[in-house]
mmCIF file of C-alpha atoms in Angstrom:
data_model
loop_
_atom_site.group_PDB
_atom_site.id
_atom_site.type_symbol
_atom_site.label_atom_id
_atom_site.label_comp_id
_atom_site.label_asym_id
_atom_site.label_seq_id
_atom_site.Cartn_x
_atom_site.Cartn_y
_atom_site.Cartn_z
ATOM 1 C CA MET H 1 -15.109 38.092 -82.663
ATOM 2 C CA THR H 2 -16.880 38.091 -79.348
ATOM 3 C CA LEU H 3 -16.803 35.070 -77.104
ATOM 4 C CA ARG H 4 -20.493 34.471 -77.749
ATOM 5 C CA LEU H 5 -19.900 34.411 -81.514
ATOM 6 C CA ARG H 6 -16.931 32.087 -81.140
ATOM 7 C CA LEU H 7 -18.936 29.708 -78.967
ATOM 8 C CA THR H 8 -21.779 29.755 -81.507
ATOM 9 C CA ALA H 9 -19.344 28.956 -84.316
ATOM 10 C CA LEU H 10 -17.840 26.165 -82.248
ATOM 11 C CA TYR H 11 -21.236 24.640 -81.435
ATOM 12 C CA SER H 12 -22.316 24.847 -85.089
ATOM 13 C CA ALA H 13 -19.060 23.377 -86.392
ATOM 14 C CA LEU H 14 -19.299 20.455 -83.974
ATOM 15 C CA PHE H 15 -22.913 19.852 -84.981
ATOM 16 C CA LEU H 16 -22.057 19.930 -88.691
ATOM 17 C CA LEU H 17 -19.137 17.583 -88.147
ATOM 18 C CA ALA H 18 -21.323 15.111 -86.257
ATOM 19 C CA GLY H 19 -24.110 15.447 -88.866
ATOM 20 C CA CYS H 20 -21.744 14.816 -91.778
ATOM 21 C CA ALA H 21 -20.317 11.785 -89.997
ATOM 22 C CA LEU H 22 -23.835 10.428 -89.386
ATOM 23 C CA LEU H 23 -24.794 11.090 -93.018
ATOM 24 C CA ALA H 24 -21.711 9.279 -94.307
ATOM 25 C CA ILE H 25 -22.326 6.269 -92.054
ATOM 26 C CA THR H 26 -26.005 6.077 -93.096
ATOM 27 C CA TYR H 27 -25.060 6.338 -96.781
ATOM 28 C CA LEU H 28 -22.515 3.538 -96.508
ATOM 29 C CA LEU H 29 -24.922 1.268 -94.611
ATOM 30 C CA VAL H 30 -27.737 1.816 -97.132
ATOM 31 C CA ALA H 31 -25.346 1.352 -100.079
ATOM 32 C CA ARG H 32 -24.159 -1.881 -98.568
ATOM 33 C CA ALA H 33 -27.718 -3.122 -97.987
ATOM 34 C CA LEU H 34 -28.975 -2.383 -101.528
ATOM 35 C CA PRO H 35 -27.945 -5.165 -104.016
ATOM 36 C CA GLU H 36 -26.082 -4.162 -107.153
ATOM 37 C CA GLN H 37 -27.742 -6.975 -109.199
ATOM 38 C CA SER H 38 -31.289 -8.273 -109.506
ATOM 39 C CA LEU H 39 -32.063 -11.376 -107.476
ATOM 40 C CA LEU H 40 -33.694 -12.957 -110.542
ATOM 41 C CA SER H 41 -30.531 -12.721 -112.610
ATOM 42 C CA ARG H 42 -28.288 -14.592 -110.213
ATOM 43 C CA GLY H 43 -29.294 -18.121 -111.517
ATOM 44 C CA PRO H 44 -32.170 -20.509 -112.223
ATOM 45 C CA VAL H 45 -35.420 -19.832 -110.456
ATOM 46 C CA ASP H 46 -37.189 -22.719 -108.724
ATOM 47 C CA TYR H 47 -40.972 -22.568 -109.055
ATOM 48 C CA SER H 48 -43.504 -24.911 -107.455
ATOM 49 C CA GLY H 49 -46.574 -25.152 -109.606
ATOM 50 C CA ALA H 50 -49.605 -27.492 -109.853
ATOM 51 C CA GLY H 51 -47.679 -29.960 -111.927
ATOM 52 C CA GLY H 52 -44.738 -30.117 -109.552
ATOM 53 C CA PRO H 53 -41.495 -28.199 -109.099
ATOM 54 C CA LEU H 54 -40.165 -26.364 -112.125
ATOM 55 C CA ARG H 55 -36.770 -24.729 -112.734
ATOM 56 C CA LEU H 56 -36.909 -21.684 -114.931
ATOM 57 C CA GLU H 57 -33.810 -20.399 -116.684
ATOM 58 C CA LEU H 58 -34.030 -16.707 -117.684
ATOM 59 C CA PRO H 59 -32.509 -15.676 -120.974
ATOM 60 C CA PRO H 60 -29.174 -13.765 -120.716
ATOM 61 C CA ALA H 61 -30.598 -10.648 -122.346
ATOM 62 C CA PHE H 62 -33.443 -10.522 -119.824
ATOM 63 C CA ARG H 63 -30.986 -10.982 -116.920
ATOM 64 C CA GLU H 64 -28.898 -8.054 -118.178
ATOM 65 C CA THR H 65 -31.994 -5.911 -118.382
ATOM 66 C CA LEU H 66 -32.922 -6.787 -114.814
ATOM 67 C CA ASP H 67 -29.393 -6.017 -113.615
ATOM 68 C CA GLU H 68 -29.401 -2.651 -115.335
ATOM 69 C CA GLU H 69 -32.769 -1.790 -113.798
ATOM 70 C CA ALA H 70 -31.575 -2.866 -110.351
ATOM 71 C CA ALA H 71 -28.407 -0.733 -110.670
ATOM 72 C CA ARG H 72 -30.474 2.249 -111.816
ATOM 73 C CA GLN H 73 -32.893 1.927 -108.916
ATOM 74 C CA ARG H 74 -29.964 1.549 -106.491
ATOM 75 C CA SER H 75 -28.287 4.682 -107.828
ATOM 76 C CA THR H 76 -31.529 6.631 -107.746
ATOM 77 C CA ALA H 77 -32.225 5.562 -104.146
ATOM 78 C CA LEU H 78 -28.728 6.501 -102.990
ATOM 79 C CA HIS H 79 -28.913 9.831 -104.784
ATOM 80 C CA GLN H 80 -32.274 10.641 -103.216
ATOM 81 C CA LEU H 81 -30.942 9.611 -99.808
ATOM 82 C CA LEU H 82 -27.913 11.891 -100.221
ATOM 83 C CA VAL H 83 -29.917 14.892 -101.441
ATOM 84 C CA GLN H 84 -32.651 14.627 -98.841
ATOM 85 C CA SER H 85 -30.175 14.012 -96.036
ATOM 86 C CA ALA H 86 -28.105 17.043 -97.114
ATOM 87 C CA LEU H 87 -31.232 19.226 -97.159
ATOM 88 C CA GLY H 88 -32.216 17.964 -93.714
ATOM 89 C CA LEU H 89 -28.696 18.569 -92.427
ATOM 90 C CA ALA H 90 -28.674 22.108 -93.812
ATOM 91 C CA LEU H 91 -32.035 22.888 -92.193
ATOM 92 C CA THR H 92 -31.003 21.478 -88.826
ATOM 93 C CA ALA H 93 -27.659 23.340 -89.116
ATOM 94 C CA VAL H 94 -29.524 26.640 -89.340
ATOM 95 C CA ILE H 95 -31.550 25.665 -86.298
ATOM 96 C CA ALA H 96 -28.329 24.613 -84.530
ATOM 97 C CA VAL H 97 -26.777 28.032 -85.206
ATOM 98 C CA LEU H 98 -29.784 29.821 -83.708
ATOM 99 C CA LEU H 99 -29.908 27.503 -80.699
ATOM 100 C CA GLY H 100 -26.115 27.808 -80.275
ATOM 101 C CA TRP H 101 -26.399 31.605 -80.262
ATOM 102 C CA LEU H 102 -29.130 31.492 -77.632
ATOM 103 C CA MET H 103 -27.318 28.870 -75.566
ATOM 104 C CA ALA H 104 -24.021 30.786 -75.695
ATOM 105 C CA GLY H 105 -25.800 33.912 -74.499
ATOM 106 C CA ARG H 106 -27.394 32.007 -71.639
ATOM 107 C CA VAL H 107 -24.108 30.382 -70.640
ATOM 108 C CA LEU H 108 -22.250 33.706 -70.715
ATOM 109 C CA ARG H 109 -24.930 35.647 -68.849
ATOM 110 C CA PRO H 110 -23.224 35.195 -65.432
ATOM 111 C CA LEU H 111 -19.980 36.428 -66.968
ATOM 112 C CA ARG H 112 -21.805 39.575 -68.073
ATOM 113 C CA HIS H 113 -22.928 40.125 -64.477
ATOM 114 C CA VAL H 114 -19.324 39.799 -63.299
ATOM 115 C CA THR H 115 -18.129 42.216 -66.005
ATOM 116 C CA ASP H 116 -20.803 44.786 -65.145
ATOM 117 C CA ALA H 117 -19.901 44.568 -61.467
ATOM 118 C CA ALA H 118 -16.217 45.074 -62.305
ATOM 119 C CA HIS H 119 -17.057 48.153 -64.415
ATOM 120 C CA ARG H 120 -18.950 49.683 -61.492
ATOM 121 C CA LEU H 121 -16.057 49.302 -59.078
ATOM 122 C CA SER H 122 -14.042 52.260 -57.873
ATOM 123 C CA PRO H 123 -12.044 53.065 -54.725
ATOM 124 C CA ASP H 124 -15.262 54.466 -53.236
ATOM 125 C CA ASN H 125 -17.415 51.331 -53.554
ATOM 126 C CA LEU H 126 -15.040 48.428 -53.010
ATOM 127 C CA TYR H 127 -17.502 47.145 -50.420
ATOM 128 C CA GLU H 128 -19.771 45.905 -53.223
ATOM 129 C CA ARG H 129 -19.635 42.236 -54.146
ATOM 130 C CA VAL H 130 -20.563 40.119 -57.153
ATOM 131 C CA GLU H 131 -23.838 38.359 -56.395
ATOM 132 C CA LEU H 132 -24.508 35.177 -58.394
ATOM 133 C CA ASP H 133 -27.405 32.913 -57.430
ATOM 134 C CA ARG H 134 -25.973 29.784 -59.013
ATOM 135 C CA PRO H 135 -24.910 26.291 -57.992
ATOM 136 C CA ASP H 136 -21.260 25.577 -57.330
ATOM 137 C CA ASP H 137 -19.706 25.809 -60.792
ATOM 138 C CA GLU H 138 -16.896 27.668 -62.557
ATOM 139 C CA PHE H 139 -18.793 30.975 -62.631
ATOM 140 C CA LYS H 140 -19.608 30.699 -58.937
ATOM 141 C CA GLU H 141 -15.926 30.044 -58.236
ATOM 142 C CA LEU H 142 -14.985 33.062 -60.389
ATOM 143 C CA ALA H 143 -17.394 35.292 -58.462
ATOM 144 C CA GLU H 144 -16.062 34.071 -55.111
ATOM 145 C CA THR H 145 -12.483 34.657 -56.284
ATOM 146 C CA ILE H 146 -13.320 38.208 -57.377
ATOM 147 C CA ASN H 147 -15.117 38.856 -54.086
ATOM 148 C CA ALA H 148 -12.065 37.666 -52.169
ATOM 149 C CA MET H 149 -9.873 39.947 -54.279
ATOM 150 C CA LEU H 150 -12.237 42.859 -53.620
ATOM 151 C CA ALA H 151 -12.047 42.167 -49.892
ATOM 152 C CA ARG H 152 -8.251 42.310 -50.052
ATOM 153 C CA LEU H 153 -8.372 45.511 -52.108
ATOM 154 C CA GLU H 154 -10.844 47.071 -49.682
ATOM 155 C CA ALA H 155 -8.603 46.191 -46.759
ATOM 156 C CA GLY H 156 -5.568 47.517 -48.639
ATOM 157 C CA PHE H 157 -7.227 50.833 -49.485
ATOM 158 C CA ALA H 158 -8.495 51.188 -45.927
ATOM 159 C CA PHE H 159 -4.998 50.482 -44.627
ATOM 160 C CA GLN H 160 -3.527 53.105 -46.948
ATOM 161 C CA ARG H 161 -6.076 55.695 -45.825
ATOM 162 C CA ARG H 162 -5.379 54.984 -42.163
ATOM 163 C CA PHE H 163 -1.655 54.995 -42.814
ATOM 164 C CA ALA H 164 -1.769 58.334 -44.645
ATOM 165 C CA ALA H 165 -3.936 59.914 -41.949
ATOM 166 C CA THR H 166 -1.794 58.591 -39.113
ATOM 167 C CA ALA H 167 1.464 59.523 -40.854
ATOM 168 C CA SER H 168 0.158 63.038 -41.418
ATOM 169 C CA HIS H 169 -0.772 63.299 -37.743
ATOM 170 C CA GLU H 170 2.584 61.923 -36.608
ATOM 171 C CA LEU H 171 4.468 64.351 -38.840
ATOM 172 C CA ARG H 172 2.285 67.279 -37.773
ATOM 173 C CA THR H 173 2.926 66.704 -34.053
ATOM 174 C CA PRO H 174 6.628 67.681 -34.129
ATOM 175 C CA LEU H 175 5.796 70.661 -36.303
ATOM 176 C CA THR H 176 3.201 71.780 -33.760
ATOM 177 C CA VAL H 177 5.751 71.471 -30.973
ATOM 178 C CA GLN H 178 8.277 73.493 -32.945
ATOM 179 C CA ARG H 179 5.737 76.173 -33.781
ATOM 180 C CA SER H 180 4.525 76.427 -30.186
ATOM 181 C CA ALA H 181 8.087 76.706 -28.844
ATOM 182 C CA ALA H 182 8.909 79.440 -31.363
ATOM 183 C CA GLU H 183 5.687 81.375 -30.635
ATOM 184 C CA VAL H 184 6.335 81.269 -26.896
ATOM 185 C CA ALA H 185 9.860 82.575 -27.387
ATOM 186 C CA LEU H 186 8.714 85.311 -29.738
ATOM 187 C CA ALA H 187 5.964 86.385 -27.359
ATOM 188 C CA ASP H 188 8.576 87.291 -24.735
ATOM 189 C CA PRO H 189 9.912 90.779 -25.580
ATOM 190 C CA GLU H 190 13.111 90.163 -23.643
ATOM 191 C CA PRO H 191 13.795 86.429 -23.727
ATOM 192 C CA SER H 192 16.534 85.127 -21.515
ATOM 193 C CA VAL H 193 19.271 82.831 -22.636
ATOM 194 C CA ALA H 194 17.761 80.015 -20.583
ATOM 195 C CA SER H 195 14.361 80.382 -22.265
ATOM 196 C CA LEU H 196 15.978 80.417 -25.689
ATOM 197 C CA ARG H 197 17.938 77.307 -24.812
ATOM 198 C CA ARG H 198 14.731 75.590 -23.682
ATOM 199 C CA MET H 199 13.092 76.582 -26.957
ATOM 200 C CA ALA H 200 16.064 75.285 -28.935
ATOM 201 C CA GLY H 201 15.987 72.039 -26.972
ATOM 202 C CA LYS H 202 12.278 71.501 -27.703
ATOM 203 C CA ILE H 203 12.772 72.285 -31.368
ATOM 204 C CA LEU H 204 15.785 69.983 -31.567
ATOM 205 C CA LYS H 205 13.900 67.137 -29.872
ATOM 206 C CA ALA H 206 10.907 67.613 -32.183
ATOM 207 C CA THR H 207 13.218 67.714 -35.203
ATOM 208 C CA GLU H 208 14.885 64.476 -34.149
ATOM 209 C CA ARG H 209 11.485 62.838 -33.813
ATOM 210 C CA GLN H 210 10.486 64.132 -37.225
ATOM 211 C CA GLU H 211 13.717 62.809 -38.731
ATOM 212 C CA GLY H 212 13.073 59.437 -37.110
ATOM 213 C CA ILE H 213 9.586 59.235 -38.611
ATOM 214 C CA ILE H 214 10.794 60.218 -42.077
ATOM 215 C CA ASP H 215 13.701 57.772 -41.911
ATOM 216 C CA SER H 216 11.374 54.969 -40.833
ATOM 217 C CA LEU H 217 8.929 55.781 -43.621
ATOM 218 C CA LEU H 218 11.735 55.681 -46.172
ATOM 219 C CA VAL H 219 12.922 52.308 -44.871
ATOM 220 C CA LEU H 220 9.355 51.002 -44.912
ATOM 221 C CA ALA H 221 8.925 52.130 -48.533
ATOM 222 C CA ARG H 222 12.287 50.657 -49.560
ATOM 223 C CA SER H 223 11.528 47.342 -47.894
ATOM 224 C CA GLN H 224 8.439 46.948 -50.075
ATOM 225 C CA GLU H 225 10.310 47.500 -53.351
ATOM 226 C CA GLY H 226 11.881 44.040 -53.334
ATOM 227 C CA ILE H 227 15.456 42.788 -53.288
ATOM 228 C CA VAL H 228 17.544 43.509 -56.375
ATOM 229 C CA HIS H 229 20.845 41.834 -55.464
ATOM 230 C CA PRO H 230 20.396 39.366 -52.583
ATOM 231 C CA ALA H 231 23.540 38.239 -50.797
ATOM 232 C CA PRO H 232 24.294 35.926 -47.853
ATOM 233 C CA VAL H 233 24.149 37.732 -44.506
ATOM 234 C CA ASP H 234 25.139 36.203 -41.176
ATOM 235 C CA LEU H 235 22.419 37.096 -38.680
ATOM 236 C CA ALA H 236 24.770 36.253 -35.793
ATOM 237 C CA LYS H 237 27.188 39.037 -36.756
ATOM 238 C CA VAL H 238 24.356 41.484 -37.421
ATOM 239 C CA ALA H 239 22.729 40.669 -34.082
ATOM 240 C CA GLY H 240 26.034 41.056 -32.259
ATOM 241 C CA THR H 241 26.506 44.539 -33.692
ATOM 242 C CA ALA H 242 22.926 45.506 -32.797
ATOM 243 C CA ILE H 243 23.363 44.267 -29.215
ATOM 244 C CA ASP H 244 26.614 46.210 -28.846
ATOM 245 C CA ASP H 245 24.890 49.385 -30.076
ATOM 246 C CA VAL H 246 21.989 48.945 -27.655
ATOM 247 C CA THR H 247 24.088 48.089 -24.604
ATOM 248 C CA SER H 248 26.326 51.115 -25.207
ATOM 249 C CA ASP H 249 23.282 53.401 -25.129
ATOM 250 C CA SER H 250 22.713 55.137 -21.812
ATOM 251 C CA ASP H 251 18.922 54.842 -22.208
ATOM 252 C CA GLY H 252 18.887 51.093 -21.716
ATOM 253 C CA ASN H 253 17.095 51.436 -18.300
ATOM 254 C CA GLY H 254 19.415 48.821 -16.842
ATOM 255 C CA VAL H 255 18.055 46.063 -19.111
ATOM 256 C CA SER H 256 20.487 43.160 -19.350
ATOM 257 C CA VAL H 257 20.974 41.569 -22.781
ATOM 258 C CA THR H 258 22.177 37.993 -23.125
ATOM 259 C CA ARG H 259 23.142 36.448 -26.431
ATOM 260 C CA ASP H 260 23.304 32.973 -27.942
ATOM 261 C CA LEU H 261 24.520 33.710 -31.456
ATOM 262 C CA ARG H 262 25.237 30.762 -33.698
ATOM 263 C CA PRO H 263 26.038 31.144 -37.419
ATOM 264 C CA ALA H 264 22.825 31.640 -39.368
ATOM 265 C CA LEU H 265 23.197 32.718 -42.995
ATOM 266 C CA ALA H 266 20.196 34.443 -44.550
ATOM 267 C CA LEU H 267 19.845 35.390 -48.222
ATOM 268 C CA GLY H 268 18.777 38.994 -48.593
ATOM 269 C CA ASP H 269 19.611 42.676 -48.507
ATOM 270 C CA GLN H 270 22.160 43.414 -45.788
ATOM 271 C CA PRO H 271 21.051 46.987 -44.901
ATOM 272 C CA LEU H 272 17.440 45.861 -44.588
ATOM 273 C CA LEU H 273 18.353 42.836 -42.493
ATOM 274 C CA GLU H 274 20.503 45.025 -40.262
ATOM 275 C CA ARG H 275 17.509 47.303 -39.755
ATOM 276 C CA LEU H 276 15.263 44.309 -39.007
ATOM 277 C CA VAL H 277 17.582 42.967 -36.311
ATOM 278 C CA ALA H 278 18.243 46.425 -34.859
ATOM 279 C CA ASN H 279 14.514 47.169 -34.602
ATOM 280 C CA LEU H 280 13.768 43.905 -32.799
ATOM 281 C CA VAL H 281 16.634 44.275 -30.328
ATOM 282 C CA ASP H 282 15.932 47.977 -29.773
ATOM 283 C CA ASN H 283 12.229 47.347 -29.179
ATOM 284 C CA ALA H 284 12.991 44.519 -26.760
ATOM 285 C CA VAL H 285 15.156 46.846 -24.670
ATOM 286 C CA LYS H 286 13.083 50.001 -25.031
ATOM 287 C CA HIS H 287 9.681 48.424 -24.316
ATOM 288 C CA ASN H 288 10.847 46.751 -21.126
ATOM 289 C CA VAL H 289 10.818 47.383 -17.406
ATOM 290 C CA PRO H 290 13.694 48.884 -15.412
ATOM 291 C CA GLY H 291 16.139 46.134 -14.575
ATOM 292 C CA GLY H 292 14.515 43.739 -17.029
ATOM 293 C CA TRP H 293 16.195 41.330 -19.422
ATOM 294 C CA THR H 294 16.394 40.484 -23.118
ATOM 295 C CA ARG H 295 17.611 37.291 -24.791
ATOM 296 C CA VAL H 296 18.763 37.205 -28.421
ATOM 297 C CA ARG H 297 19.403 33.930 -30.208
ATOM 298 C CA THR H 298 20.318 33.043 -33.792
ATOM 299 C CA VAL H 299 20.337 29.537 -35.248
ATOM 300 C CA ALA H 300 20.032 27.762 -38.599
ATOM 301 C CA SER H 301 17.038 25.437 -38.603
ATOM 302 C CA GLN H 302 15.221 23.574 -41.387
ATOM 303 C CA GLY H 303 16.489 25.712 -44.234
ATOM 304 C CA HIS H 304 15.880 29.007 -42.443
ATOM 305 C CA ALA H 305 18.079 31.421 -40.547
ATOM 306 C CA VAL H 306 16.103 32.061 -37.351
ATOM 307 C CA LEU H 307 16.398 35.114 -35.126
ATOM 308 C CA GLU H 308 14.653 34.874 -31.756
ATOM 309 C CA VAL H 309 14.253 37.854 -29.416
ATOM 310 C CA VAL H 310 12.634 37.341 -26.009
ATOM 311 C CA ASN H 311 12.219 40.065 -23.410
ATOM 312 C CA SER H 312 10.570 40.844 -20.127
ATOM 313 C CA GLY H 313 8.286 43.805 -19.821
ATOM 314 C CA PRO H 314 4.644 44.770 -19.462
ATOM 315 C CA TYR H 315 2.034 42.108 -20.152
ATOM 316 C CA VAL H 316 0.725 42.224 -23.719
ATOM 317 C CA PRO H 317 -2.711 40.623 -24.259
ATOM 318 C CA PRO H 318 -2.643 38.030 -27.056
ATOM 319 C CA SER H 319 -5.549 39.829 -28.741
ATOM 320 C CA VAL H 320 -3.410 42.904 -29.457
ATOM 321 C CA VAL H 321 -0.191 41.136 -30.473
ATOM 322 C CA ALA H 322 -1.034 41.146 -34.202
ATOM 323 C CA SER H 323 -1.900 44.867 -34.144
ATOM 324 C CA LEU H 324 1.618 45.728 -32.934
ATOM 325 C CA PHE H 325 2.892 45.077 -36.482
ATOM 326 C CA GLU H 326 0.624 47.774 -37.931
ATOM 327 C CA PRO H 327 2.201 51.190 -38.596
ATOM 328 C CA PHE H 328 2.039 53.739 -35.763
ATOM 329 C CA ARG H 329 0.604 51.215 -33.312
ATOM 330 C CA ARG H 330 2.164 51.321 -29.851
ATOM 331 C CA HIS H 331 1.130 49.138 -26.957
ATOM 332 C CA GLY H 332 -0.123 51.402 -24.184
ATOM 333 C CA ASP H 333 -1.444 54.239 -26.374
ATOM 334 C CA SER H 334 -5.036 53.371 -25.620
ATOM 335 C CA ARG H 335 -4.370 53.567 -21.884
ATOM 336 C CA GLY H 336 -2.453 56.818 -22.075
ATOM 337 C CA GLY H 337 0.861 55.048 -21.567
ATOM 338 C CA PRO H 338 4.214 56.389 -22.617
ATOM 339 C CA ARG H 339 4.773 56.913 -26.304
ATOM 340 C CA LYS H 340 8.120 55.290 -27.012
ATOM 341 C CA GLY H 341 9.434 55.484 -30.559
ATOM 342 C CA VAL H 342 7.522 56.408 -33.689
ATOM 343 C CA GLY H 343 5.439 53.213 -33.894
ATOM 344 C CA LEU H 344 7.038 51.882 -37.090
ATOM 345 C CA GLY H 345 9.621 49.457 -35.694
ATOM 346 C CA LEU H 346 7.624 46.230 -35.905
ATOM 347 C CA ALA H 347 5.852 47.385 -39.084
ATOM 348 C CA ILE H 348 9.275 47.668 -40.732
ATOM 349 C CA VAL H 349 10.208 44.229 -39.383
ATOM 350 C CA ALA H 350 7.060 42.722 -40.904
ATOM 351 C CA ALA H 351 7.629 44.453 -44.257
ATOM 352 C CA ILE H 352 11.281 43.375 -44.478
ATOM 353 C CA THR H 353 10.384 39.797 -43.533
ATOM 354 C CA SER H 354 7.643 39.694 -46.164
ATOM 355 C CA THR H 355 10.028 41.064 -48.799
ATOM 356 C CA HIS H 356 12.505 38.305 -47.966
ATOM 357 C CA ARG H 357 9.719 35.676 -48.096
ATOM 358 C CA GLY H 358 10.242 34.794 -44.464
ATOM 359 C CA TRP H 359 7.920 34.203 -41.520
ATOM 360 C CA ILE H 360 7.240 35.761 -38.126
ATOM 361 C CA THR H 361 5.791 34.183 -35.002
ATOM 362 C CA THR H 362 4.926 36.279 -31.955
ATOM 363 C CA GLN H 363 3.840 35.009 -28.553
ATOM 364 C CA SER H 364 2.769 36.941 -25.507
ATOM 365 C CA ARG H 365 4.547 35.787 -22.356
ATOM 366 C CA ALA H 366 2.368 35.151 -19.315
ATOM 367 C CA ASP H 367 4.769 36.974 -16.987
ATOM 368 C CA GLY H 368 5.190 39.921 -19.344
ATOM 369 C CA GLY H 369 7.003 40.726 -22.552
ATOM 370 C CA LEU H 370 7.068 39.047 -25.955
ATOM 371 C CA GLN H 371 8.810 36.230 -27.772
ATOM 372 C CA ILE H 372 9.344 37.104 -31.443
ATOM 373 C CA SER H 373 10.919 34.690 -33.917
ATOM 374 C CA VAL H 374 11.801 35.586 -37.502
ATOM 375 C CA GLY H 375 12.748 32.961 -40.088
ATOM 376 C CA LEU H 376 14.515 33.942 -43.317
ATOM 377 C CA PRO H 377 15.454 31.706 -46.267
ATOM 378 C CA MET H 378 19.045 30.520 -46.345
ATOM 379 C CA PRO H 379 21.307 30.790 -49.426
ATOM 380 C CA PRO H 380 21.923 27.734 -51.635
ATOM 381 C CA PRO H 381 24.570 25.293 -50.399
ATOM 382 C CA GLY H 382 28.091 26.385 -51.163
ATOM 383 C CA ARG H 383 27.269 30.079 -51.259
ATOM 384 C CA GLY H 384 28.828 31.792 -48.247
ATOM 385 C CA PRO H 385 28.904 35.396 -47.196
ATOM 386 C CA ALA H 386 30.561 37.838 -49.569
#
């Protein structure tokens, strides 16, 4: 049964129920109002004539006849009332069914518009919206909800297209470098050992970049799959390991790293959380100025394990801070600045934080650099690290 048919049946059933109730009430009221005996048979009848008041006493046989006639008339009247009311109810029920069918169709007409719009949708026309010229009611709210969903889908599809195009470009760049280095070496009929070593160095560097992109893409995909077996992880220990790895790297550009690591247990996937902390610390050191500084702090606050990373560095306009968490977005690309990393570090941080149902706040510092804070849910009380 279609919704229109069910609504029609519901309207008709309610009408019949109300009509039967009204018929029963009317029947009872009329039956109560009609006397079961004749008024003349209830006792002596006082009569005022020319000769004075008279009291007439009807014979018993005549009173019985009057009572029988009164009962017959009462039964006939009630029967006629019941038959005629039933016929009227049946006629109005037919009319109610027709009106219910028309009314159900009119009520469901906006829903048909929404359904038709949904049938027309495809990845190529997600820009279309459901247009309903109605007052603020349930159907208007449904249309606005669907339009909001379509806007999110359109943004999601657009993001996927940009991501696929950018990822393809990023992966093609190392391949182009490798191909160019090999073609240059092959074009020399008598290559020297030095030229071959230069070619091998370029190919090795391009391969490392390609491996970094693929590894980051795999982590990004894994971070969006969800957490299967969450466990308590101490962000202080993870941050300490990440700081030790960064400070032991010779490419730190003389950036000093200070730490204020207090126990902060987070509930989540340890490899992903290690990657989150490592990306934040590595970015803070890599995207810095020579001789700059980085501060890393962990603390438990209001049911969240908070990691805060603050660094010096180039000034980042507040208008571009949010875009830094998009894949393959690097601050300085638009100005021809240096291309450090593969542009997936903060995107991975955002994905891992979202998977762990945490939050991120990012502030641009007036004298350069960023202040990034990540909050992750803590495990239930009594559950410590494994």
